[in-house]
Amino acid sequence: MLDIEVIEDPAAAEASLDPIRTLILRELAEPASATQLAAKVGLPRQKVNYHLKALERHGLVELVEERRKGNVTERVLQATAASYLISPVALASVAPDPHRFSDRFSAFWLLALAGRMVQEVGKLIAGAAAARQKLATFAIDGEITFRTAADRAAFAEELGVAVTRLVDKYHDGGSSPATPGGTAASGGRKHRLVVALHPVLKTPIKPLSAKEQDND
């Protein structure tokens, strides 16, 4: 089972978005039969079987084992991943294209870059899994509080300069273009570098209950 599977097929994406099937996928983090699932999701076994067949047809669940119970063969299935992410490829004709515009201060360009990252890393994960190889990636995630908008702008400027300096230091430019597979003529492997900065979502303030107000 993968930690995350990126869905590229539009039909598979549609199947995964059905609320009942989403619930079934969540329950199938652990292997289960249609009978066991029916008790967990509160649906008839026949209806659960219908949804399982659709999910299996699109490669979202897989057979783990078959158990013989009397005259009946019970199929035990499991989700192919613990979590799923829909790639922009599933909406190919309307997917955002980072090449259409390039504005480092545009939130829309940031979204387009994020979409491309989902698409590319999803394909890389699938390829690495098929080849039984590890995928070399690196990410940093953190939060920073700026006192003023000017401080934020200064930070972004300095960050850009620092990243450019590192790229100039380590980038193997070579004199020949890279091959279609992403390998430079010098033998090095091309890597994608994306640096992003955006505000953190505000946490909604939960109103105090009457009991909590009385305790204040």
CSV table of C-alpha atoms in Angstrom, one decimal:
chain,number,residue,atom,x,y,z
A,1,MET,CA,0.0,0.0,0.0
A,2,LEU,CA,1.3,3.5,-0.9
A,3,ASP,CA,1.1,6.3,1.5
A,4,ILE,CA,-0.4,8.6,-1.2
A,5,GLU,CA,-1.6,7.6,-4.7
A,6,VAL,CA,-2.0,10.3,-7.3
A,7,ILE,CA,-5.1,9.7,-9.5
A,8,GLU,CA,-4.7,10.8,-13.1
A,9,ASP,CA,-7.5,8.9,-14.8
A,10,PRO,CA,-10.7,11.1,-15.0
A,11,ALA,CA,-13.0,8.1,-14.5
A,12,ALA,CA,-11.0,7.0,-11.4
A,13,ALA,CA,-11.2,10.5,-10.1
A,14,GLU,CA,-14.9,10.6,-10.5
A,15,ALA,CA,-15.3,7.2,-8.8
A,16,SER,CA,-13.1,8.3,-5.8
A,17,LEU,CA,-15.2,11.5,-5.3
A,18,ASP,CA,-18.4,9.6,-4.6
A,19,PRO,CA,-19.1,10.1,-0.9
A,20,ILE,CA,-19.9,6.5,-0.2
A,21,ARG,CA,-16.8,5.3,-2.1
A,22,THR,CA,-14.7,7.8,-0.3
A,23,LEU,CA,-15.9,6.3,3.0
A,24,ILE,CA,-15.2,2.8,1.7
A,25,LEU,CA,-11.7,3.7,0.7
A,26,ARG,CA,-11.1,5.1,4.2
A,27,GLU,CA,-12.3,1.9,5.8
A,28,LEU,CA,-10.2,-0.2,3.5
A,29,ALA,CA,-7.0,1.2,5.0
A,30,GLU,CA,-7.2,-2.3,6.6
A,31,PRO,CA,-8.2,-5.3,4.6
A,32,ALA,CA,-11.9,-6.2,4.8
A,33,SER,CA,-14.7,-8.1,3.0
A,34,ALA,CA,-17.9,-6.7,1.7
A,35,THR,CA,-19.7,-8.2,4.7
A,36,GLN,CA,-17.4,-6.5,7.2
A,37,LEU,CA,-17.6,-3.2,5.3
A,38,ALA,CA,-21.4,-3.3,5.2
A,39,ALA,CA,-21.5,-3.4,9.0
A,40,LYS,CA,-19.0,-0.5,9.2
A,41,VAL,CA,-20.7,1.9,6.7
A,42,GLY,CA,-24.3,0.9,7.4
A,43,LEU,CA,-25.2,-0.3,3.9
A,44,PRO,CA,-26.5,-3.6,2.5
A,45,ARG,CA,-23.7,-6.0,1.4
A,46,GLN,CA,-25.0,-6.0,-2.1
A,47,LYS,CA,-24.7,-2.2,-2.4
A,48,VAL,CA,-21.2,-2.3,-0.9
A,49,ASN,CA,-20.2,-4.9,-3.4
A,50,TYR,CA,-21.5,-2.7,-6.2
A,51,HIS,CA,-19.2,0.2,-5.1
A,52,LEU,CA,-16.3,-2.2,-4.5
A,53,LYS,CA,-16.5,-3.4,-8.1
A,54,ALA,CA,-16.4,0.1,-9.3
A,55,LEU,CA,-13.3,1.0,-7.2
A,56,GLU,CA,-11.6,-2.2,-8.2
A,57,ARG,CA,-12.3,-1.6,-11.8
A,58,HIS,CA,-10.4,1.8,-11.5
A,59,GLY,CA,-7.5,0.3,-9.6
A,60,LEU,CA,-8.3,2.0,-6.3
A,61,VAL,CA,-8.7,-1.2,-4.3
A,62,GLU,CA,-7.0,-4.5,-4.8
A,63,LEU,CA,-7.7,-8.1,-3.8
A,64,VAL,CA,-5.7,-9.3,-0.8
A,65,GLU,CA,-7.1,-12.8,-0.4
A,66,GLU,CA,-10.1,-15.1,-1.0
A,67,ARG,CA,-11.6,-17.1,1.8
A,68,ARG,CA,-13.8,-20.1,1.4
A,69,LYS,CA,-16.9,-20.1,3.7
A,70,GLY,CA,-19.1,-23.0,2.9
A,71,ASN,CA,-20.4,-22.6,-0.6
A,72,VAL,CA,-19.3,-19.0,-0.7
A,73,THR,CA,-16.0,-17.5,-1.6
A,74,GLU,CA,-15.4,-14.3,0.4
A,75,ARG,CA,-13.1,-11.7,-1.3
A,76,VAL,CA,-11.0,-9.5,1.1
A,77,LEU,CA,-9.9,-6.2,-0.4
A,78,GLN,CA,-7.7,-3.3,0.6
A,79,ALA,CA,-7.3,0.2,-0.7
A,80,THR,CA,-4.2,0.7,-2.9
A,81,ALA,CA,-3.1,3.7,-0.8
A,82,ALA,CA,-3.7,5.3,2.6
A,83,SER,CA,-4.6,8.6,0.9
A,84,TYR,CA,-5.4,9.8,-2.6
A,85,LEU,CA,-4.7,13.0,-4.5
A,86,ILE,CA,-6.3,14.0,-7.8
A,87,SER,CA,-3.7,15.2,-10.4
A,88,PRO,CA,-4.4,18.1,-12.7
A,89,VAL,CA,-4.0,15.5,-15.5
A,90,ALA,CA,-7.5,14.3,-14.6
A,91,LEU,CA,-8.7,17.8,-15.9
A,92,ALA,CA,-6.1,18.0,-18.7
A,93,SER,CA,-8.1,20.4,-20.9
A,94,VAL,CA,-8.6,23.0,-18.1
A,95,ALA,CA,-5.6,22.2,-15.9
A,96,PRO,CA,-3.4,25.3,-15.0
A,97,ASP,CA,-0.3,25.7,-17.1
A,98,PRO,CA,2.7,27.4,-15.3
A,99,HIS,CA,4.1,28.2,-18.7
A,100,ARG,CA,1.2,30.5,-19.6
A,101,PHE,CA,2.5,33.2,-17.3
A,102,SER,CA,5.3,33.7,-14.9
A,103,ASP,CA,4.8,36.2,-12.0
A,104,ARG,CA,6.5,35.3,-8.8
A,105,PHE,CA,4.1,37.5,-6.8
A,106,SER,CA,1.0,35.8,-8.3
A,107,ALA,CA,-1.1,33.4,-6.2
A,108,PHE,CA,-2.5,31.9,-9.3
A,109,TRP,CA,1.0,31.1,-10.6
A,110,LEU,CA,1.8,29.5,-7.2
A,111,LEU,CA,-1.3,27.3,-7.7
A,112,ALA,CA,-0.2,26.4,-11.2
A,113,LEU,CA,3.2,25.4,-9.9
A,114,ALA,CA,1.7,23.4,-7.1
A,115,GLY,CA,-0.5,21.6,-9.6
A,116,ARG,CA,2.5,20.8,-11.8
A,117,MET,CA,4.3,19.4,-8.7
A,118,VAL,CA,1.4,17.1,-7.9
A,119,GLN,CA,1.4,15.9,-11.5
A,120,GLU,CA,5.2,15.4,-11.8
A,121,VAL,CA,5.8,13.9,-8.3
A,122,GLY,CA,2.8,11.6,-8.7
A,123,LYS,CA,4.4,10.2,-11.9
A,124,LEU,CA,7.8,9.9,-10.3
A,125,ILE,CA,6.4,8.0,-7.3
A,126,ALA,CA,4.6,5.6,-9.6
A,127,GLY,CA,7.8,5.0,-11.6
A,128,ALA,CA,9.9,4.6,-8.6
A,129,ALA,CA,7.4,2.1,-7.1
A,130,ALA,CA,7.4,0.1,-10.4
A,131,ALA,CA,11.2,0.0,-10.5
A,132,ARG,CA,11.4,-0.7,-6.7
A,133,GLN,CA,13.7,2.3,-6.3
A,134,LYS,CA,13.7,5.1,-3.8
A,135,LEU,CA,12.8,8.6,-5.0
A,136,ALA,CA,15.2,11.3,-3.9
A,137,THR,CA,13.2,14.4,-2.9
A,138,PHE,CA,13.6,17.2,-0.3
A,139,ALA,CA,11.1,19.6,1.2
A,140,ILE,CA,11.0,22.3,3.9
A,141,ASP,CA,7.8,23.3,5.6
A,142,GLY,CA,7.6,25.9,8.3
A,143,GLU,CA,6.0,29.1,9.5
A,144,ILE,CA,7.4,32.6,9.8
A,145,THR,CA,5.7,35.7,11.2
A,146,PHE,CA,6.5,39.1,9.6
A,147,ARG,CA,6.1,42.3,11.6
A,148,THR,CA,5.3,44.4,8.5
A,149,ALA,CA,4.7,44.0,4.8
A,150,ALA,CA,8.1,45.6,4.2
A,151,ASP,CA,9.7,42.9,6.2
A,152,ARG,CA,8.0,40.2,4.2
A,153,ALA,CA,9.1,41.9,0.9
A,154,ALA,CA,12.7,42.1,2.2
A,155,PHE,CA,12.7,38.5,3.2
A,156,ALA,CA,11.4,37.4,-0.2
A,157,GLU,CA,14.1,39.4,-1.9
A,158,GLU,CA,16.9,38.0,0.3
A,159,LEU,CA,15.5,34.5,-0.1
A,160,GLY,CA,15.5,34.9,-3.9
A,161,VAL,CA,19.1,36.1,-3.9
A,162,ALA,CA,20.2,33.2,-1.6
A,163,VAL,CA,18.5,30.6,-3.7
A,164,THR,CA,20.0,32.1,-6.9
A,165,ARG,CA,23.4,32.0,-5.3
A,166,LEU,CA,23.0,28.3,-4.5
A,167,VAL,CA,21.8,27.5,-7.9
A,168,ASP,CA,24.7,29.2,-9.5
A,169,LYS,CA,27.1,27.3,-7.2
A,170,TYR,CA,25.7,23.8,-7.8
A,171,HIS,CA,23.9,23.9,-11.2
A,172,ASP,CA,25.7,21.9,-13.9
A,173,GLY,CA,24.8,24.0,-16.9
A,174,GLY,CA,26.9,22.1,-19.4
A,175,SER,CA,27.0,23.1,-23.0
A,176,SER,CA,24.5,20.6,-24.4
A,177,PRO,CA,20.8,20.3,-23.7
A,178,ALA,CA,19.4,17.6,-21.4
A,179,THR,CA,17.9,14.4,-22.9
A,180,PRO,CA,14.1,14.0,-22.8
A,181,GLY,CA,14.5,11.8,-19.7
A,182,GLY,CA,15.8,14.7,-17.7
A,183,THR,CA,19.5,13.7,-17.7
A,184,ALA,CA,22.0,16.4,-18.7
A,185,ALA,CA,24.5,15.7,-21.4
A,186,SER,CA,27.2,15.8,-18.6
A,187,GLY,CA,25.5,12.8,-16.9
A,188,GLY,CA,23.8,14.8,-14.2
A,189,ARG,CA,20.0,14.6,-13.4
A,190,LYS,CA,17.8,17.6,-13.7
A,191,HIS,CA,15.8,18.5,-10.6
A,192,ARG,CA,12.8,20.8,-10.2
A,193,LEU,CA,13.2,23.6,-7.6
A,194,VAL,CA,10.1,25.4,-6.3
A,195,VAL,CA,10.2,27.9,-3.4
A,196,ALA,CA,6.9,29.2,-2.1
A,197,LEU,CA,5.7,31.7,0.5
A,198,HIS,CA,2.1,32.3,1.4
A,199,PRO,CA,0.0,33.4,4.4
A,200,VAL,CA,-1.2,30.7,6.8
A,201,LEU,CA,-4.9,30.2,6.9
A,202,LYS,CA,-6.6,31.8,9.8
A,203,THR,CA,-8.0,29.4,12.4
A,204,PRO,CA,-11.7,30.2,13.0
A,205,ILE,CA,-12.4,31.5,16.5
A,206,LYS,CA,-14.7,29.0,18.2
A,207,PRO,CA,-17.4,30.9,20.2
A,208,LEU,CA,-17.5,30.1,23.9
A,209,SER,CA,-20.3,27.9,25.1
A,210,ALA,CA,-22.7,29.1,27.8
A,211,LYS,CA,-21.0,26.9,30.3
A,212,GLU,CA,-17.5,28.3,29.4
A,213,GLN,CA,-18.9,31.8,29.6
A,214,ASP,CA,-20.2,31.2,33.1
A,215,ASN,CA,-16.7,29.9,34.1
A,216,ASP,CA,-15.0,33.1,33.0
